[in-house]
Amino acid sequence: MFIYLYIYLFIYLFIYRFIYLYIYLFIYLFIYLLIYLFIYLYIYLFFYLFIYMFIYLFIYLFIYLFIYMFIYLIIYLFIYLFIYMFIYLYIYLFIYLFIYLLIYLFIYLFIYLFIHLFLY
């Protein structure tokens, strides 16, 4: 009877206790690994999603804004050069031609008056 008791005590004290110990260690280790994994994933997702995606969006927006501003400059230069500058040039060309015609008119008038007043 005492031999069975010793065998039971041996099994309980050295085998079952180590089995429970390993189970608890596995549970704690699993919890630790989950915490570590979540921390690692949080850091990884932070650096990837917020930093790399921000860099990607910055490059994308830079290219987009560059293209947009290029198109805007083309349209603006088209409007400015082909409308406002032509209006500007036509106004000053009209003034220039008007002065030019007045000069020729005065020259013609001077010649006409000179001929009719002094030669007849």
XYZ file of C-alpha atoms in Angstrom:
120
model
C 0.000 0.000 0.000
C 2.799 2.437 0.860
C 4.583 1.539 -2.361
C 1.531 2.599 -4.356
C 1.388 5.770 -2.379
C 5.053 6.496 -3.142
C 4.481 5.777 -6.825
C 1.456 8.071 -6.824
C 3.388 10.782 -5.056
C 6.263 10.393 -7.486
C 3.933 10.631 -10.481
C 2.082 13.588 -9.006
C 5.084 15.521 -7.797
C 7.420 15.007 -10.731
C 5.278 14.373 -13.776
C 1.934 16.113 -13.341
C 3.476 19.172 -11.800
C 5.880 19.493 -14.730
C 3.021 18.940 -17.158
C 1.047 21.749 -15.522
C 4.174 23.850 -15.437
C 4.714 23.324 -19.147
C 1.075 24.098 -19.856
C 1.306 27.338 -17.877
C 4.590 28.189 -19.499
C 3.084 27.579 -22.900
C 0.122 29.807 -22.053
C 2.378 32.587 -20.771
C 4.670 32.210 -23.713
C 1.734 32.304 -26.084
C 0.418 35.466 -24.431
C 3.894 36.997 -24.562
C 4.212 36.101 -28.236
C 0.794 37.605 -28.950
C 1.769 40.827 -27.208
C 5.078 40.909 -29.058
C 3.325 40.171 -32.333
C 0.798 42.940 -31.802
C 3.538 45.395 -30.893
C 5.562 44.355 -33.923
C 2.547 44.582 -36.207
C 1.593 47.946 -34.777
C 5.091 49.313 -35.365
C 5.255 47.735 -38.826
C 1.859 49.005 -39.825
C 2.658 52.409 -38.455
C 5.870 52.681 -40.427
C 4.407 51.157 -43.535
C 0.957 52.688 -43.693
C 1.744 56.099 -42.309
C 5.271 56.775 -43.451
C 5.652 54.847 -46.694
C 2.106 55.580 -47.811
C 2.603 59.219 -46.892
C 5.752 59.287 -49.014
C 3.853 57.541 -51.792
C 0.993 60.030 -51.561
C 3.434 62.904 -51.473
C 5.105 61.681 -54.658
C 1.718 60.992 -56.255
C 0.373 64.400 -55.307
C 3.574 66.064 -56.434
C 3.283 64.423 -59.850
C -0.435 65.167 -59.987
C 0.066 68.795 -59.016
C 2.950 69.128 -61.420
C 0.771 67.854 -64.280
C -2.137 69.986 -63.085
C 0.001 73.114 -62.883
C 1.538 72.339 -66.244
C -1.924 72.125 -67.814
C -2.966 75.236 -65.910
C 0.080 77.121 -67.194
C -0.596 76.008 -70.739
C -4.194 77.187 -70.513
C -3.196 80.409 -68.779
C -0.465 81.143 -71.313
C -2.832 80.332 -74.138
C -5.429 82.729 -72.777
C -2.868 85.382 -71.956
C -0.816 85.201 -75.132
C -3.543 84.553 -77.655
C -6.247 86.801 -76.230
C -4.921 89.504 -73.940
C -1.677 90.024 -75.786
C -3.450 90.240 -79.093
C -5.895 92.747 -77.668
C -2.964 94.666 -76.261
C -1.125 94.496 -79.577
C -4.193 95.433 -81.593
C -4.855 98.474 -79.426
C -1.294 99.698 -79.688
C -1.134 98.769 -83.336
C -4.287 100.753 -83.948
C -2.819 103.745 -82.079
C 0.443 103.382 -83.969
C -1.328 103.155 -87.328
C -3.597 106.037 -86.460
C -0.574 108.255 -85.635
C 1.155 106.952 -88.706
C -1.849 107.852 -90.853
C -2.090 111.268 -89.248
C 1.564 111.935 -90.097
C 0.973 110.880 -93.685
C -2.179 112.913 -93.773
C -0.326 115.997 -92.602
C 2.450 115.334 -95.126
C -0.099 114.885 -97.861
C -1.942 118.009 -96.729
C 1.304 119.962 -96.634
C 2.227 118.819 -100.171
C -1.278 119.536 -101.417
C -1.319 123.007 -99.873
C 2.198 123.706 -101.074
C 1.264 122.757 -104.654
C -2.022 124.614 -104.735
C -0.896 127.691 -102.933
C 2.583 128.254 -104.358
C 2.613 126.600 -107.730
C -0.657 127.817 -109.147
